[in-house]
XYZ file of C-alpha atoms in Angstrom:
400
model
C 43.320 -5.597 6.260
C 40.433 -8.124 5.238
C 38.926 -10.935 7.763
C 40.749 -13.310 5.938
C 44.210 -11.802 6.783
C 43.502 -10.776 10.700
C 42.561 -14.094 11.313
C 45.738 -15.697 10.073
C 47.392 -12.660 12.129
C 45.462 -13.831 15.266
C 46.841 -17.472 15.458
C 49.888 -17.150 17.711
C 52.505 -18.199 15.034
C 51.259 -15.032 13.648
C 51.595 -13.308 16.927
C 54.694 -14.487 17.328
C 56.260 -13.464 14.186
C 54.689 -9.990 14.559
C 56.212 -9.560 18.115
C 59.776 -10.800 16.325
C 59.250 -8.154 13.782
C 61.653 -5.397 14.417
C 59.947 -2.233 13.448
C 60.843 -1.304 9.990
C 60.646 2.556 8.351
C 62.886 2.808 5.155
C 62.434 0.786 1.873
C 65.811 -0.876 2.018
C 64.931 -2.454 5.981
C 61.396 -3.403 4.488
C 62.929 -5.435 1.470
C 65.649 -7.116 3.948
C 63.108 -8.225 6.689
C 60.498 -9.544 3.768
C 63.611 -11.371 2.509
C 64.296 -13.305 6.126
C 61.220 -13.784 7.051
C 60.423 -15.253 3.330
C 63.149 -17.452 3.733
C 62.022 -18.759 7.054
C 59.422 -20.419 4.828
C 56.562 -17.860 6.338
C 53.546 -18.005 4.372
C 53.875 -14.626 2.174
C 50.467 -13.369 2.856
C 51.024 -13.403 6.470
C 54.647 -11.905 6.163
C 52.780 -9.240 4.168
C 50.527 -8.932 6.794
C 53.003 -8.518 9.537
C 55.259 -6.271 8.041
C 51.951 -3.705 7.562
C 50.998 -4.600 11.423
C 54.817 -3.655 12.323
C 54.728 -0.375 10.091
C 51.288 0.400 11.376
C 52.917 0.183 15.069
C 55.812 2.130 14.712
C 53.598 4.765 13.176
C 51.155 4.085 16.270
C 53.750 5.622 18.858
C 52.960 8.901 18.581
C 49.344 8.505 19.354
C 49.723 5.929 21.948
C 53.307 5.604 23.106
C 54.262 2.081 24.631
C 50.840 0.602 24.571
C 50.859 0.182 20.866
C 53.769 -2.084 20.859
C 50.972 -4.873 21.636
C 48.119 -3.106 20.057
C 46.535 -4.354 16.582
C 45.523 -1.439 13.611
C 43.696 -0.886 10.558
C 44.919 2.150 8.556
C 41.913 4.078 8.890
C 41.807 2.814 12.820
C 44.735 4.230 13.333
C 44.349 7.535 11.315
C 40.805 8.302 13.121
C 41.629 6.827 16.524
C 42.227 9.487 19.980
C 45.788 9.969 20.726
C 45.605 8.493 23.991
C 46.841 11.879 25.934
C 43.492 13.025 24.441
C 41.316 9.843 25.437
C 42.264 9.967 28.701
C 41.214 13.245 29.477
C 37.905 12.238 28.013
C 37.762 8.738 30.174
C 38.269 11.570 33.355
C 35.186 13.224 32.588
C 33.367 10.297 33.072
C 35.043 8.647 36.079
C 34.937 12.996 37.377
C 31.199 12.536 36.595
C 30.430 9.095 38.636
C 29.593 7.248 35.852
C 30.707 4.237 35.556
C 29.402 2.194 33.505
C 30.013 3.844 29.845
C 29.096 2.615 26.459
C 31.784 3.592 23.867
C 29.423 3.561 21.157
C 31.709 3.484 17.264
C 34.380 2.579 19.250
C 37.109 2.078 16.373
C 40.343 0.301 17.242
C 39.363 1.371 20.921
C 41.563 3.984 21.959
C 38.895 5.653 23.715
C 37.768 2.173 25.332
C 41.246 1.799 26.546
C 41.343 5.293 28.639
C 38.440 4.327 30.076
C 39.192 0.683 31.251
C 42.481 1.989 32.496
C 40.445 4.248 34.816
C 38.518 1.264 36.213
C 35.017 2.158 34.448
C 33.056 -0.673 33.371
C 33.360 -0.506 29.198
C 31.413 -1.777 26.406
C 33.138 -1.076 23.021
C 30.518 -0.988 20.331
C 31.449 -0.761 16.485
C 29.449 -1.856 13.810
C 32.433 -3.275 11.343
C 33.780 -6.716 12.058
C 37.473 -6.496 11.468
C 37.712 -3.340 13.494
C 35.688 -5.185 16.453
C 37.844 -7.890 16.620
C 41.155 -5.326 16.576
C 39.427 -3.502 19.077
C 39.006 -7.198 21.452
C 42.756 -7.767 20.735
C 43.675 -4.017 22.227
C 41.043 -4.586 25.141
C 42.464 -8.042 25.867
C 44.469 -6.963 29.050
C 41.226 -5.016 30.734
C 38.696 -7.164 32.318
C 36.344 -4.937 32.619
C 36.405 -3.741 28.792
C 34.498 -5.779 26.490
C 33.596 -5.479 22.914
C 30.545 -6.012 20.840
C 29.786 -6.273 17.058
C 26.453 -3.756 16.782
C 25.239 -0.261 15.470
C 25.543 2.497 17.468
C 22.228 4.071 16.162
C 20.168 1.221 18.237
C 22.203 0.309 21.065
C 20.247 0.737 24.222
C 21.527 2.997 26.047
C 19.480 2.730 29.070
C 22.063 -0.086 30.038
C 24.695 2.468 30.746
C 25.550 5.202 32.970
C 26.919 7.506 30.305
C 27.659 7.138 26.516
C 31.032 8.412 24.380
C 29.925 8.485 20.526
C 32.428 8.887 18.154
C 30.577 9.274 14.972
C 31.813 7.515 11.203
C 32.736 10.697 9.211
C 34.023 8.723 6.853
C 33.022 5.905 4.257
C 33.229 2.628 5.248
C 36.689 0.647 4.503
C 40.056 -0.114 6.492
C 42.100 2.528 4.361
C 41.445 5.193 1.668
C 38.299 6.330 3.160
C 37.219 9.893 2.439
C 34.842 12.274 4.442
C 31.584 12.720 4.703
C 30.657 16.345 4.631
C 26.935 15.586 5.357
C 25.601 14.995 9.415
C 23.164 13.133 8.176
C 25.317 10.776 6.484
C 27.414 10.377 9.435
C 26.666 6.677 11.630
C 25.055 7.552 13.649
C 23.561 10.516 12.305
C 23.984 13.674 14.253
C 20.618 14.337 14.960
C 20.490 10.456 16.053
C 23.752 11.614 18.445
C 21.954 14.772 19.637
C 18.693 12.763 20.509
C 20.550 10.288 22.574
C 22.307 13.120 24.674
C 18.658 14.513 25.487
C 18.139 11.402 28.275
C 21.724 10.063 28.844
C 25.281 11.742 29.554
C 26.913 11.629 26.851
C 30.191 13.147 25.047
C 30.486 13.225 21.090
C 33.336 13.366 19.529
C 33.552 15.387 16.380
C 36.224 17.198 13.974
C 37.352 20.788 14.988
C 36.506 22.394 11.972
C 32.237 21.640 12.246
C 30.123 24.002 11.284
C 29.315 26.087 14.670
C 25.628 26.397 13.911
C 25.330 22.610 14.360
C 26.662 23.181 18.139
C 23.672 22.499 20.277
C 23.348 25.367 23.274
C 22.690 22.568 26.030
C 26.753 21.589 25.350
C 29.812 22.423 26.718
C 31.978 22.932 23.296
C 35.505 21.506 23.794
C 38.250 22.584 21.198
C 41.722 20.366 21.723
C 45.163 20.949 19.838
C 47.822 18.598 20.640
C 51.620 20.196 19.932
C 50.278 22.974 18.315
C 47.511 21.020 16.219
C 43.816 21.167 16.407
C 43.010 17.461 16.657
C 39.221 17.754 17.710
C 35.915 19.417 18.461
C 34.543 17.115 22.126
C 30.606 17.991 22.954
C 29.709 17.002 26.510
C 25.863 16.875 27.865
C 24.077 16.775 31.368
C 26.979 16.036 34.175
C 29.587 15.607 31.804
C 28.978 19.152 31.003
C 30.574 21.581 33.392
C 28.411 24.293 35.044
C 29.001 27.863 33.136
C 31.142 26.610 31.000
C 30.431 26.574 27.415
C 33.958 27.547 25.246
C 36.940 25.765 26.557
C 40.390 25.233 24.831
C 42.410 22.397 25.823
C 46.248 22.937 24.920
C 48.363 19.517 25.478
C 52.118 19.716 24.414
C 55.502 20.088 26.523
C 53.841 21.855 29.248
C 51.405 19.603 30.109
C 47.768 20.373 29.900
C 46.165 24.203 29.955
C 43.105 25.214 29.651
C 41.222 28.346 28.709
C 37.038 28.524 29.659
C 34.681 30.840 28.874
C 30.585 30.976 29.545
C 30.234 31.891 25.715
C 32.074 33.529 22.699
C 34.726 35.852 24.500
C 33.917 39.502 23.476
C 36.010 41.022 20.998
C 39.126 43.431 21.834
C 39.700 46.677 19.265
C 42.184 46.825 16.514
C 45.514 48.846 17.807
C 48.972 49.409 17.161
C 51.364 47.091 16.413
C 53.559 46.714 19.893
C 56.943 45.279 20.980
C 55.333 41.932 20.502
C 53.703 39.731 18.490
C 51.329 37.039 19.571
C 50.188 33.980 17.573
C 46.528 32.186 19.567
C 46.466 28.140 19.481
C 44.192 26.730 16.884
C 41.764 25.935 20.154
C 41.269 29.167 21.411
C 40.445 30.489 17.610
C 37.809 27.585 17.338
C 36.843 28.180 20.734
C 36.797 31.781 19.622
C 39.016 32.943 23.371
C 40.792 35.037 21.437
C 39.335 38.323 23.843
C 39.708 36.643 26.351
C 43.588 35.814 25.970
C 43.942 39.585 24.433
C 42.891 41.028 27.660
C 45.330 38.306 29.715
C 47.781 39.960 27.748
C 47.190 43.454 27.881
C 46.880 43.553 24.288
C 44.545 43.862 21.087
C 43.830 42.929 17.585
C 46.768 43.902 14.882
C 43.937 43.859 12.369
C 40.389 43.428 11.827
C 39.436 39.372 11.495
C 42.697 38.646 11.198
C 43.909 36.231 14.612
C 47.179 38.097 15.704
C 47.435 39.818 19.088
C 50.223 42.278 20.258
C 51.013 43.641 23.380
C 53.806 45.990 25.121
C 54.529 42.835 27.661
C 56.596 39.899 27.367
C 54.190 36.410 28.466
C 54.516 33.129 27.774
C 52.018 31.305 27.638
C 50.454 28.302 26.569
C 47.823 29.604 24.305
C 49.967 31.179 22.056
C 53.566 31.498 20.388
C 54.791 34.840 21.184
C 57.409 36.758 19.126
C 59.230 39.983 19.606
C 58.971 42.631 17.081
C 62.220 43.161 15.646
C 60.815 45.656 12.557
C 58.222 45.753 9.563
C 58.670 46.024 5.908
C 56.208 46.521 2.937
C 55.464 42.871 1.517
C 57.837 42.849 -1.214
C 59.843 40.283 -1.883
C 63.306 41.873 -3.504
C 63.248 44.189 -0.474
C 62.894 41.571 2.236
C 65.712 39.361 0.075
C 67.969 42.102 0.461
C 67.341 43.003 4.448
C 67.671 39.431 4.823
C 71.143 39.092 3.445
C 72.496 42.284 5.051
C 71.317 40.891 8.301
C 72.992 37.569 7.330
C 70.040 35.799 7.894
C 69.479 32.176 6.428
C 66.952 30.314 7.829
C 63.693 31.856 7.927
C 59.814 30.652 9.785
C 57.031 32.185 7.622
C 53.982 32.745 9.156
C 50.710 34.244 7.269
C 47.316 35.618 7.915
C 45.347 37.852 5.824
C 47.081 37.777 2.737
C 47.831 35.042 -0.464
C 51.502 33.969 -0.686
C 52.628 30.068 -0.424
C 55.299 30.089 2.393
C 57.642 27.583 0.544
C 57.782 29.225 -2.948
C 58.017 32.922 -0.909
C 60.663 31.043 0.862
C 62.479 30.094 -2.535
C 62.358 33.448 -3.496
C 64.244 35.121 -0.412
C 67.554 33.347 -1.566
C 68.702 32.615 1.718
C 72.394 32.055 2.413
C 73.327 33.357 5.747
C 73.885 31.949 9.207
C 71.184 33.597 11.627
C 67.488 32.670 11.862
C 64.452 35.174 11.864
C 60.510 34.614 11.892
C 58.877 36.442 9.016
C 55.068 37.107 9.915
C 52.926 37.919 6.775
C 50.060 39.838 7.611
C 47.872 42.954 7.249
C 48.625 45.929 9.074
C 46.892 49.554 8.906
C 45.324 47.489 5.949
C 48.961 47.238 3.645
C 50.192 43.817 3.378
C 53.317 43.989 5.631
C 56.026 41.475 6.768
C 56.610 41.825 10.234
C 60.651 40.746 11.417
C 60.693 38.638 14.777
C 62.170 36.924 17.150
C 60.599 33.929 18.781
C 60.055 34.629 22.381
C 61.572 31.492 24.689
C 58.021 29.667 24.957
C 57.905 27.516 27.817
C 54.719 25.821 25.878
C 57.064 24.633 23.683
């Protein structure tokens, strides 16, 4: 979306043709609704425009429910923007913190902003790219005390402010097809800009889980998040935002609700042992956050093998940091063998899991020739060091 189109988006007949614009998914509802609303004698740059707001809304649910049945996007906005579960545990550190007056410095289509405002804190939404500002205004509107400002991030004063959220551009520059930037330096602000800024002012960073540790400053509490089972970012928090002795933490959102695991560092490593009557899988956040001891030991268990992320155990837990399976029995890794256990057992639908060894799940899956009725979980792993296919069954996870 160029300036151009927003602005003929922003007049209300716009507005009002968006908010009559039934959300729209397959090809065949597209083509109908371009057809009405073409026939309405709709200009067919702006019907183009709302039908790409409508899809961009309907796709929007998932990261912000109800709220972004009014909200405005940009296709990169949208892709890089906080699922608002996510936000609002960030706007809580701040409002935890006392600080309320918080600068939400590259603030995208303002998801973050929008946490915060809801939370009563005094924001000021800064991003340096003028169609995303003025999306980010239009999904502020309804908070008073949210406002937004066209500016760079790397000079914004942020003496004015009680505490600053930075969400640095990993990406190039553009509304859609942007790639990423695999250089700090290249980020906007830079990271040593970010890192600076956090030396005299709270401040929490946003970054992407998969950052190169090294880069982690030791001043930081380290905040790995996975959302249903996905690893959806890496938060750095400074001064009070930073809680005392904490430096690992692993935030798991899904069914459950919100768990967390903490550590004051790396958790120490549990040995290697046998495989037991069950089979655990960590979240993506405690492996980033690098709990895994530390949930081994909550579970009685240890390693199945060395730098590979499994854990097994003699007891039955459920818990939120990890999918838990019971052993049912192991095989060699060979396909022809498995194929045939499978069919005896009347099994036809199979979960593939892997660690520590090179097979593609769906072509492995291909090759099973599945035809029966029950279901099994096939892990793929190492064990004793032989590549072995562990049978299970998925333990009722109340983590969904």
């Amino acid at each position: 979306m160029d300036a151009a189109e927003l602005t003929q988006l922003l007049t209300p007949a716009g507005m009002d043709l968006l908010d009559r614009t039934p959300s729209v998914s397959d090809g065949g509802e597209i083509v109908r609704v371009v057809s009405r609303l073409r026939a309405e004698g709709h200009d067919p740059a702006l019907v183009a425009a709302v039908l790409t707001q409508a899809k961009l809304r309907q796709k929007a649910r998932g990261k912000f429910g109800d709220f972004a049945a009014r909200m405005l996007f940009t296709e990169a906005g949208l892709e890089q923007a906080t699922r608002l579960q996510v936000a609002a545990q960030h706007a809580g550190r701040f409002a935890a913190a006392g600080l309320h007056r918080v600068a939400d410095l590259g603030c995208g289509i303002g998801g973050d902003a929008l946490a915060m405002a809801a939370l009563d804190l005094d924001v000021t939404a800064v991003d340096r790219d003028e169609v995303t500002a003025a999306v980010a205004t239009h999904n502020l509107a309804p908070w008073p005390n949210a406002r937004v400002e066209l500016g760079d991030a790397a000079t914004y004063d942020v003496s004015t402010v009680d505490g600053v959220w930075m969400d640095p551009a990993r990406r190039t520059s553009g509304h859609s097809d942007t790639r990423r930037l695999a250089d700090p330096d290249d980020w906007s602000p830079s990271l040593d800009t970010v890192f600076a800024a956090a030396t005299t002012t709270p401040t929490g960073v946003k970054l992407g889980p998969g950052i190169d540790r090294d880069l982690i400053p030791d001043t930081a509490e380290a905040q790995w998040t996975s959302v249903d089972r996905e690893v959806v970012e890496l938060a750095l928090w400074f001064g009070p935002l930073a809680r005392p002795g904490i430096c690992r933490a692993a935030t798991v959102i899904g069914p459950h609700g919100i768990a967390e695991l903490t550590g004051a560092a790396d958790a120490e490593d549990v040995e290697v042992g046998p495989l037991g009557a069950y089979l655990y899988e960590p979240d993506g956040a405690v492996i980033r956050a690098r709990l895994i001891g530390d949930l081994a030991r909550s579970l009685d268990g240890h390693m199945l093998s060395e730098g590979i992320a499994y854990v097994t155990s003699d007891q039955a837990v459920l818990t939120p940091f990890a999918q838990g399976f019971r052993v049912v029995d192991t095989m060699p890794l060979d396909v022809k063998r498995l194929a045939a256990r499978l069919a005896a057992d009347d099994i036809g639908t199979v979960e593939i899991k892997k660690r520590g060894v090179d097979v593609d799940p769906a072509e492995f899956r291909k090759r099973l020739r599945l035809r029966g009725r029950g279901r099994v979980t096939l892990v793929l792993t190492r064990l004793e060091g032989r590549h072995t296919a562990v049978l299970c069954e998925r333990l009722t996870d109340v983590a969904g």
